[in-house]
C-alpha atoms as a printed R data frame, in Angstrom:
    type eleno elety resid chain resno       x       y       z
1   ATOM     1    CA   MET     A     1 137.925 121.308  85.613
2   ATOM     2    CA   ASP     A     2 140.126 118.902  83.448
3   ATOM     3    CA   THR     A     3 142.334 116.537  85.389
4   ATOM     4    CA   PRO     A     4 145.076 114.211  84.203
5   ATOM     5    CA   PRO     A     5 144.060 110.719  83.304
6   ATOM     6    CA   GLN     A     6 145.658 109.123  86.420
7   ATOM     7    CA   ARG     A     7 143.635 111.420  88.804
8   ATOM     8    CA   LYS     A     8 140.442 110.048  90.221
9   ATOM     9    CA   ILE     A     9 137.675 112.453  91.316
10  ATOM    10    CA   GLY     A    10 135.599 111.413  94.388
11  ATOM    11    CA   LEU     A    11 132.540 112.950  95.937
12  ATOM    12    CA   ALA     A    12 132.276 113.387  99.701
13  ATOM    13    CA   LEU     A    13 128.639 114.004 100.363
14  ATOM    14    CA   GLY     A    14 127.686 115.350 103.805
15  ATOM    15    CA   GLY     A    15 124.615 114.903 106.028
16  ATOM    16    CA   GLY     A    16 121.841 117.495 106.442
17  ATOM    17    CA   GLY     A    17 118.427 115.792 106.097
18  ATOM    18    CA   ALA     A    18 116.440 117.284 103.155
19  ATOM    19    CA   ARG     A    19 119.190 119.803 102.521
20  ATOM    20    CA   GLY     A    20 121.126 116.869 101.255
21  ATOM    21    CA   LEU     A    21 119.072 117.113  98.107
22  ATOM    22    CA   ALA     A    22 121.404 119.781  97.079
23  ATOM    23    CA   HIS     A    23 123.832 116.983  96.319
24  ATOM    24    CA   LEU     A    24 121.734 116.035  93.273
25  ATOM    25    CA   GLY     A    25 122.011 119.620  92.044
26  ATOM    26    CA   VAL     A    26 125.730 119.534  92.314
27  ATOM    27    CA   MET     A    27 125.622 116.218  90.390
28  ATOM    28    CA   GLN     A    28 123.579 117.749  87.773
29  ATOM    29    CA   TYR     A    29 126.076 120.462  87.124
30  ATOM    30    CA   LEU     A    30 129.062 117.978  87.109
31  ATOM    31    CA   GLU     A    31 127.185 115.674  84.634
32  ATOM    32    CA   GLU     A    32 126.373 118.495  82.310
33  ATOM    33    CA   HIS     A    33 129.939 119.625  82.267
34  ATOM    34    CA   GLY     A    34 131.414 116.129  81.761
35  ATOM    35    CA   LEU     A    35 133.280 115.662  84.955
36  ATOM    36    CA   ALA     A    36 133.460 111.936  85.685
37  ATOM    37    CA   ILE     A    37 133.145 110.706  89.214
38  ATOM    38    CA   HIS     A    38 135.184 107.618  90.204
39  ATOM    39    CA   CYS     A    39 133.926 106.995  93.702
40  ATOM    40    CA   ILE     A    40 131.484 108.361  96.225
41  ATOM    41    CA   ALA     A    41 131.409 108.439  99.982
42  ATOM    42    CA   GLY     A    42 128.326 109.537 101.713
43  ATOM    43    CA   THR     A    43 127.093 110.367 105.265
44  ATOM    44    CA   SER     A    44 123.416 110.317 106.359
45  ATOM    45    CA   MET     A    45 121.487 112.048 103.428
46  ATOM    46    CA   GLY     A    46 124.753 111.912 101.516
47  ATOM    47    CA   ALA     A    47 124.739 108.274 101.632
48  ATOM    48    CA   ILE     A    48 121.253 108.213 100.249
49  ATOM    49    CA   THR     A    49 121.945 110.694  97.292
50  ATOM    50    CA   GLY     A    50 125.450 109.201  96.870
51  ATOM    51    CA   ALA     A    51 123.796 105.659  96.353
52  ATOM    52    CA   ALA     A    52 121.401 107.006  93.792
53  ATOM    53    CA   ILE     A    53 124.372 108.701  91.884
54  ATOM    54    CA   ALA     A    54 126.514 105.468  92.078
55  ATOM    55    CA   SER     A    55 123.629 103.433  90.745
56  ATOM    56    CA   GLY     A    56 123.765 105.617  87.704
57  ATOM    57    CA   ASN     A    57 120.173 106.685  87.826
58  ATOM    58    CA   TRP     A    58 120.110 109.571  90.306
59  ATOM    59    CA   ARG     A    59 117.361 111.540  88.453
60  ATOM    60    CA   ASP     A    60 114.826 108.960  89.399
61  ATOM    61    CA   LEU     A    61 115.310 109.800  93.126
62  ATOM    62    CA   ALA     A    62 115.364 113.470  92.359
63  ATOM    63    CA   GLU     A    63 111.980 113.122  90.554
64  ATOM    64    CA   GLY     A    64 110.575 110.963  93.318
65  ATOM    65    CA   TYR     A    65 111.260 113.636  95.929
66  ATOM    66    CA   ALA     A    66 109.983 116.446  93.554
67  ATOM    67    CA   ARG     A    67 106.643 114.717  93.407
68  ATOM    68    CA   LEU     A    68 106.196 114.695  97.227
69  ATOM    69    CA   ASP     A    69 103.936 117.159  99.067
70  ATOM    70    CA   TRP     A    70 103.205 117.230 102.912
71  ATOM    71    CA   ILE     A    71 100.144 114.887 102.330
72  ATOM    72    CA   GLN     A    72 102.342 112.198 100.741
73  ATOM    73    CA   LEU     A    73 105.279 112.809 103.098
74  ATOM    74    CA   LEU     A    74 103.361 112.251 106.428
75  ATOM    75    CA   PRO     A    75 102.595 108.630 105.684
76  ATOM    76    CA   MET     A    76 106.208 107.898 105.551
77  ATOM    77    CA   VAL     A    77 106.604 109.078 109.123
78  ATOM    78    CA   ASP     A    78 106.332 105.886 111.075
79  ATOM    79    CA   ILE     A    79 106.404 106.943 114.657
80  ATOM    80    CA   THR     A    80 107.736 104.419 117.166
81  ATOM    81    CA   PHE     A    81 107.522 104.559 121.032
82  ATOM    82    CA   SER     A    82 110.479 102.256 121.465
83  ATOM    83    CA   GLY     A    83 112.341 104.917 123.548
84  ATOM    84    CA   SER     A    84 115.372 104.717 121.221
85  ATOM    85    CA   GLY     A    85 114.114 107.123 118.528
86  ATOM    86    CA   LEU     A    86 111.095 108.877 117.317
87  ATOM    87    CA   LEU     A    87 110.815 107.262 113.849
88  ATOM    88    CA   ASP     A    88 111.309 103.650 112.723
89  ATOM    89    CA   GLY     A    89 112.616 104.423 109.229
90  ATOM    90    CA   ARG     A    90 111.046 101.594 107.394
91  ATOM    91    CA   LYS     A    91 108.695 103.642 105.271
92  ATOM    92    CA   ALA     A    92 111.575 105.857 104.390
93  ATOM    93    CA   LEU     A    93 113.417 102.742 103.197
94  ATOM    94    CA   ALA     A    94 110.439 101.552 101.199
95  ATOM    95    CA   PHE     A    95 110.401 105.091  99.365
96  ATOM    96    CA   LEU     A    96 114.032 104.723  98.641
97  ATOM    97    CA   ARG     A    97 113.700 101.121  97.304
98  ATOM    98    CA   GLN     A    98 111.197 102.494  94.832
99  ATOM    99    CA   HIS     A    99 113.728 104.995  93.398
100 ATOM   100    CA   ILE     A   100 117.149 103.240  93.897
101 ATOM   101    CA   ARG     A   101 116.968  99.838  92.226
102 ATOM   102    CA   VAL     A   102 120.098  98.175  93.306
103 ATOM   103    CA   GLN     A   103 120.060  95.897  96.234
104 ATOM   104    CA   HIS     A   104 123.746  95.443  97.126
105 ATOM   105    CA   ILE     A   105 126.641  97.815  97.100
106 ATOM   106    CA   GLU     A   106 128.753  95.593  94.776
107 ATOM   107    CA   GLU     A   107 126.222  96.161  92.061
108 ATOM   108    CA   LEU     A   108 126.719  99.915  91.946
109 ATOM   109    CA   ALA     A   109 128.304 101.361  88.866
110 ATOM   110    CA   ILE     A   110 131.183 102.941  90.872
111 ATOM   111    CA   PRO     A   111 132.858 102.319  94.286
112 ATOM   112    CA   TYR     A   112 130.626 103.600  97.106
113 ATOM   113    CA   ALA     A   113 130.933 103.998 100.961
114 ATOM   114    CA   ALA     A   114 128.163 104.753 103.447
115 ATOM   115    CA   VAL     A   115 129.590 106.126 106.854
116 ATOM   116    CA   ALA     A   116 127.914 105.265 110.187
117 ATOM   117    CA   ALA     A   117 128.982 105.504 113.854
118 ATOM   118    CA   ASN     A   118 129.365 102.524 115.973
119 ATOM   119    CA   LEU     A   119 128.484 103.523 119.428
120 ATOM   120    CA   THR     A   120 129.432 100.072 120.997
121 ATOM   121    CA   LEU     A   121 132.919 100.031 119.671
122 ATOM   122    CA   ARG     A   122 133.324 103.791 119.688
123 ATOM   123    CA   GLN     A   123 134.497 103.907 116.039
124 ATOM   124    CA   LYS     A   124 133.547 104.745 112.476
125 ATOM   125    CA   THR     A   125 131.891 102.158 110.456
126 ATOM   126    CA   VAL     A   126 132.173 102.173 106.737
127 ATOM   127    CA   PHE     A   127 130.067 100.072 104.462
128 ATOM   128    CA   THR     A   128 131.537  99.343 101.204
129 ATOM   129    CA   ARG     A   129 129.934  95.835 100.597
130 ATOM   130    CA   GLY     A   130 126.683  94.193 101.477
131 ATOM   131    CA   ASN     A   131 123.147  95.287 101.588
132 ATOM   132    CA   LEU     A   132 122.766  98.830 100.262
133 ATOM   133    CA   PHE     A   133 119.672  99.843 102.145
134 ATOM   134    CA   HIS     A   134 121.035  98.442 105.417
135 ATOM   135    CA   ALA     A   135 124.047 100.607 104.873
136 ATOM   136    CA   MET     A   136 122.001 103.722 104.150
137 ATOM   137    CA   ARG     A   137 119.569 103.027 107.157
138 ATOM   138    CA   ALA     A   138 122.634 102.901 109.531
139 ATOM   139    CA   SER     A   139 124.188 106.084 108.032
140 ATOM   140    CA   PHE     A   140 120.972 108.199 108.489
141 ATOM   141    CA   ALA     A   141 119.951 106.959 111.961
142 ATOM   142    CA   ILE     A   142 120.119 110.357 113.587
143 ATOM   143    CA   PRO     A   143 120.159 109.928 117.331
144 ATOM   144    CA   GLY     A   144 116.844 110.777 118.914
145 ATOM   145    CA   ILE     A   145 115.111 110.961 115.527
146 ATOM   146    CA   PHE     A   146 115.597 107.394 113.974
147 ATOM   147    CA   THR     A   147 116.023 104.234 115.947
148 ATOM   148    CA   PRO     A   148 119.449 102.916 115.754
149 ATOM   149    CA   VAL     A   149 120.510  99.986 113.760
150 ATOM   150    CA   ILE     A   150 121.590  96.800 115.764
151 ATOM   151    CA   GLU     A   151 124.095  94.598 114.056
152 ATOM   152    CA   ALA     A   152 124.199  90.805 114.463
153 ATOM   153    CA   ASP     A   153 126.987  91.210 117.009
154 ATOM   154    CA   GLY     A   154 125.017  93.571 119.032
155 ATOM   155    CA   SER     A   155 126.769  96.758 117.999
156 ATOM   156    CA   VAL     A   156 124.682  99.886 117.852
157 ATOM   157    CA   LEU     A   157 125.053 101.948 114.789
158 ATOM   158    CA   VAL     A   158 123.886 105.588 114.273
159 ATOM   159    CA   ASP     A   159 124.207 108.615 111.964
160 ATOM   160    CA   GLY     A   160 127.589 108.921 110.478
161 ATOM   161    CA   GLY     A   161 127.779 112.580 111.085
162 ATOM   162    CA   ILE     A   162 128.785 111.978 114.589
163 ATOM   163    CA   VAL     A   163 132.274 110.930 113.361
164 ATOM   164    CA   GLU     A   164 132.530 112.228 109.830
165 ATOM   165    CA   LEU     A   165 129.879 114.643 108.599
166 ATOM   166    CA   VAL     A   166 131.715 115.253 105.335
167 ATOM   167    CA   PRO     A   167 133.316 112.089 104.535
168 ATOM   168    CA   VAL     A   168 136.581 113.464 102.855
169 ATOM   169    CA   LEU     A   169 138.824 110.763 104.505
170 ATOM   170    CA   THR     A   170 136.484 107.854 103.505
171 ATOM   171    CA   ALA     A   171 136.454 109.152  99.981
172 ATOM   172    CA   ARG     A   172 140.273 109.237 100.020
173 ATOM   173    CA   ASP     A   173 140.280 105.575 101.284
174 ATOM   174    CA   LEU     A   174 138.134 104.616  98.285
175 ATOM   175    CA   GLY     A   175 141.035 105.760  96.024
176 ATOM   176    CA   ALA     A   176 140.099 109.325  95.199
177 ATOM   177    CA   THR     A   177 143.020 111.743  94.494
178 ATOM   178    CA   ASP     A   178 140.944 114.912  93.873
179 ATOM   179    CA   ILE     A   179 137.813 115.290  96.177
180 ATOM   180    CA   ILE     A   180 134.680 117.405  95.752
181 ATOM   181    CA   ALA     A   181 133.293 117.836  99.188
182 ATOM   182    CA   VAL     A   182 129.742 119.112  99.523
183 ATOM   183    CA   GLU     A   183 128.662 120.464 103.007
184 ATOM   184    CA   VAL     A   184 124.872 120.977 103.366
185 ATOM   185    CA   SER     A   185 124.182 121.201 106.993
186 ATOM   186    CA   GLY     A   186 125.295 124.825 107.116
187 ATOM   187    CA   ILE     A   187 127.376 124.408 110.183
188 ATOM   188    CA   LEU     A   188 130.443 125.785 108.539
189 ATOM   189    CA   THR     A   189 128.793 128.889 106.893
190 ATOM   190    CA   ARG     A   190 125.719 129.698 108.953
191 ATOM   191    CA   PRO     A   191 126.185 132.770 111.196
192 ATOM   192    CA   ASN     A   192 126.177 131.766 114.915
193 ATOM   193    CA   ASP     A   193 123.114 133.702 115.657
194 ATOM   194    CA   GLN     A   194 121.138 132.226 112.711
195 ATOM   195    CA   HIS     A   195 119.219 128.983 113.457
196 ATOM   196    CA   THR     A   196 117.198 126.946 111.261
197 ATOM   197    CA   ASP     A   197 113.820 125.448 112.477
198 ATOM   198    CA   ASP     A   198 113.960 121.685 112.171
199 ATOM   199    CA   THR     A   199 110.761 120.958 114.367
200 ATOM   200    CA   PRO     A   200 107.973 121.750 111.784
201 ATOM   201    CA   LEU     A   201 107.550 117.956 111.100
202 ATOM   202    CA   ILE     A   202 106.274 117.364 114.813
203 ATOM   203    CA   ALA     A   203 103.797 120.237 114.540
204 ATOM   204    CA   LYS     A   204 102.570 119.169 111.203
205 ATOM   205    CA   LEU     A   205 102.320 115.566 112.276
206 ATOM   206    CA   HIS     A   206 100.375 116.617 115.405
207 ATOM   207    CA   GLU     A   207  97.884 118.499 113.325
208 ATOM   208    CA   GLN     A   208  97.239 115.309 111.100
209 ATOM   209    CA   LEU     A   209  97.000 113.000 114.093
210 ATOM   210    CA   LYS     A   210  94.332 115.219 115.803
211 ATOM   211    CA   LYS     A   211  92.144 114.494 112.820
212 ATOM   212    CA   PHE     A   212  92.174 110.732 113.522
213 ATOM   213    CA   GLU     A   213  89.044 109.765 115.566
214 ATOM   214    CA   PRO     A   214  90.630 106.465 116.908
215 ATOM   215    CA   LEU     A   215  93.305 108.761 118.602
216 ATOM   216    CA   ARG     A   216  90.920 111.332 120.081
217 ATOM   217    CA   GLY     A   217  88.517 108.757 121.460
218 ATOM   218    CA   THR     A   218  90.881 106.374 123.312
219 ATOM   219    CA   ASP     A   219  93.011 106.880 126.390
220 ATOM   220    CA   TRP     A   220  96.259 105.784 124.625
221 ATOM   221    CA   GLY     A   221  95.497 108.000 121.700
222 ATOM   222    CA   LYS     A   222  95.074 110.894 124.046
223 ATOM   223    CA   GLN     A   223  98.374 110.050 125.638
224 ATOM   224    CA   ILE     A   224 100.030 110.194 122.197
225 ATOM   225    CA   LEU     A   225  98.453 113.543 121.350
226 ATOM   226    CA   ASN     A   226  99.359 114.765 124.790
227 ATOM   227    CA   TRP     A   227 102.984 113.834 124.155
228 ATOM   228    CA   PHE     A   228 103.237 115.792 120.981
229 ATOM   229    CA   GLU     A   229 101.495 118.845 122.581
230 ATOM   230    CA   GLN     A   230 104.071 118.819 125.419
231 ATOM   231    CA   THR     A   231 106.936 118.372 123.076
232 ATOM   232    CA   ILE     A   232 105.795 121.251 120.838
233 ATOM   233    CA   GLU     A   233 105.253 123.414 123.874
234 ATOM   234    CA   SER     A   234 108.622 122.727 125.248
235 ATOM   235    CA   GLU     A   235 110.212 123.880 121.922
236 ATOM   236    CA   GLN     A   236 108.443 127.240 122.400
237 ATOM   237    CA   GLN     A   237 109.520 127.852 125.944
238 ATOM   238    CA   GLN     A   238 112.672 129.230 127.558
239 ATOM   239    CA   PRO     A   239 115.003 127.729 128.311
240 ATOM   240    CA   PRO     A   240 115.273 125.795 125.042
241 ATOM   241    CA   GLY     A   241 113.341 122.568 124.766
242 ATOM   242    CA   LEU     A   242 114.764 118.949 124.372
243 ATOM   243    CA   PHE     A   243 114.978 118.850 120.590
244 ATOM   244    CA   GLU     A   244 116.494 122.382 120.398
245 ATOM   245    CA   ILE     A   245 119.165 121.485 122.858
246 ATOM   246    CA   MET     A   246 119.931 118.135 121.146
247 ATOM   247    CA   ARG     A   247 120.110 119.748 117.824
248 ATOM   248    CA   GLU     A   248 122.318 122.785 118.963
249 ATOM   249    CA   ALA     A   249 124.623 120.383 120.899
250 ATOM   250    CA   ASN     A   250 124.916 118.084 117.953
251 ATOM   251    CA   ASP     A   251 125.564 120.913 115.475
252 ATOM   252    CA   PHE     A   252 128.366 122.390 117.711
253 ATOM   253    CA   MET     A   253 130.107 118.988 118.068
254 ATOM   254    CA   GLN     A   254 129.777 118.343 114.432
255 ATOM   255    CA   ALA     A   255 130.947 121.654 113.332
256 ATOM   256    CA   GLU     A   256 134.188 121.405 115.480
257 ATOM   257    CA   ILE     A   257 135.012 117.824 114.245
258 ATOM   258    CA   THR     A   258 134.242 118.878 110.588
259 ATOM   259    CA   ARG     A   259 136.409 121.873 110.659
260 ATOM   260    CA   MET     A   260 139.412 119.925 112.140
261 ATOM   261    CA   GLN     A   261 139.049 117.151 109.528
262 ATOM   262    CA   LEU     A   262 138.717 119.493 106.552
263 ATOM   263    CA   ALA     A   263 141.680 121.470 107.809
264 ATOM   264    CA   ALA     A   264 143.908 118.401 108.193
265 ATOM   265    CA   HIS     A   265 142.632 116.786 104.949
266 ATOM   266    CA   PRO     A   266 141.397 119.646 102.656
267 ATOM   267    CA   PRO     A   267 139.318 118.607  99.620
268 ATOM   268    CA   ARG     A   268 140.387 120.016  96.211
269 ATOM   269    CA   TRP     A   269 136.846 121.601  95.996
270 ATOM   270    CA   LEU     A   270 134.531 122.445  98.817
271 ATOM   271    CA   ILE     A   271 130.794 123.221  97.870
272 ATOM   272    CA   THR     A   272 128.542 124.833 100.510
273 ATOM   273    CA   PRO     A   273 125.080 125.336  99.034
274 ATOM   274    CA   ASP     A   274 122.886 128.230 100.388
275 ATOM   275    CA   VAL     A   275 120.321 125.816 102.180
276 ATOM   276    CA   HIS     A   276 120.189 127.513 105.559
277 ATOM   277    CA   GLU     A   277 116.479 128.432 105.248
278 ATOM   278    CA   PHE     A   278 115.338 124.863 104.613
279 ATOM   279    CA   SER     A   279 114.509 122.445 107.431
280 ATOM   280    CA   ILE     A   280 115.848 118.877 107.591
281 ATOM   281    CA   TRP     A   281 112.317 117.863 106.809
282 ATOM   282    CA   ASP     A   282 111.570 119.989 103.781
283 ATOM   283    CA   TYR     A   283 111.692 117.075 101.234
284 ATOM   284    CA   HIS     A   284 108.509 118.503  99.664
285 ATOM   285    CA   ARG     A   285 110.805 121.476  98.555
286 ATOM   286    CA   ALA     A   286 113.165 119.163  96.599
287 ATOM   287    CA   GLU     A   287 113.257 121.087  93.411
288 ATOM   288    CA   GLU     A   288 114.224 124.438  95.139
289 ATOM   289    CA   ILE     A   289 117.027 122.606  97.177
290 ATOM   290    CA   ILE     A   290 118.400 120.839  94.151
291 ATOM   291    CA   ALA     A   291 118.564 124.200  92.369
292 ATOM   292    CA   ARG     A   292 120.676 125.600  95.216
293 ATOM   293    CA   GLY     A   293 123.062 122.814  94.864
294 ATOM   294    CA   TYR     A   294 123.398 123.433  91.038
295 ATOM   295    CA   THR     A   295 124.050 127.192  91.655
296 ATOM   296    CA   ALA     A   296 126.596 126.311  94.469
297 ATOM   297    CA   ALA     A   297 128.544 124.054  92.026
298 ATOM   298    CA   GLN     A   298 128.426 126.652  89.168
299 ATOM   299    CA   GLN     A   299 129.812 129.240  91.501
300 ATOM   300    CA   GLN     A   300 132.643 127.093  92.805
301 ATOM   301    CA   PHE     A   301 133.856 125.919  89.357
302 ATOM   302    CA   ASN     A   302 133.544 129.294  87.732
303 ATOM   303    CA   LYS     A   303 135.705 130.982  90.232
């Protein structure tokens, strides 16, 4: 793992929801083995874990997620019926602010970039300066799940996985000469007939909402509960429901783009933690996912 002094190691951390916690396990291994990181590019969850690593205190975020269970996780699910996304994302940011105590990207210990997709201009947007939480929020704005970020000029920003799921090119633009890429969504390694279930959050949230008397006793509350019931039922029917179609189409698109990008610009090391069995919502299983990242890094560097 030794590199000449003039070489600069960069991390390219991909998106994948809760599976992205595996990035912290990779970092644990690198830290224990004395491999210095010179810059970090992150997409979606990779932008979140990358910010924690670049802040110099990633273990605080790891411990924060490790303390979560479903009871603590559900209050962070801020449903919005704006029509542009299921979740608002403000409560997720509030949680991140408790564990990443740096406000601006310029204050991070090492160069950092968060990747988002600008739907208005049809181009990649890379945040290397400015408000760190604004950059992360744009990068993890999964279409259909989180509401998009609207910039001052009216540009609509969404999850960077649309344009660069594993941001190897962005890491290179930061000055990295040797890149460690971590792909956690599973789209490169998962068998075609093996699918992960990313809908448990909706079902679990529905169960919790049914307990609230204000919802069960009002017309508008009943409409909300009915929407959840119809959405869950659609996921169980054939042909596939809305969320499954969106997820599979997005996975297919991202897989093809990612394969082409990595073939054209191969990283020095590509780490693919075995996190297929985890949902994008399984933040309450943080310790297991982080451990998978550590194991994957260990296997990669001991080949």
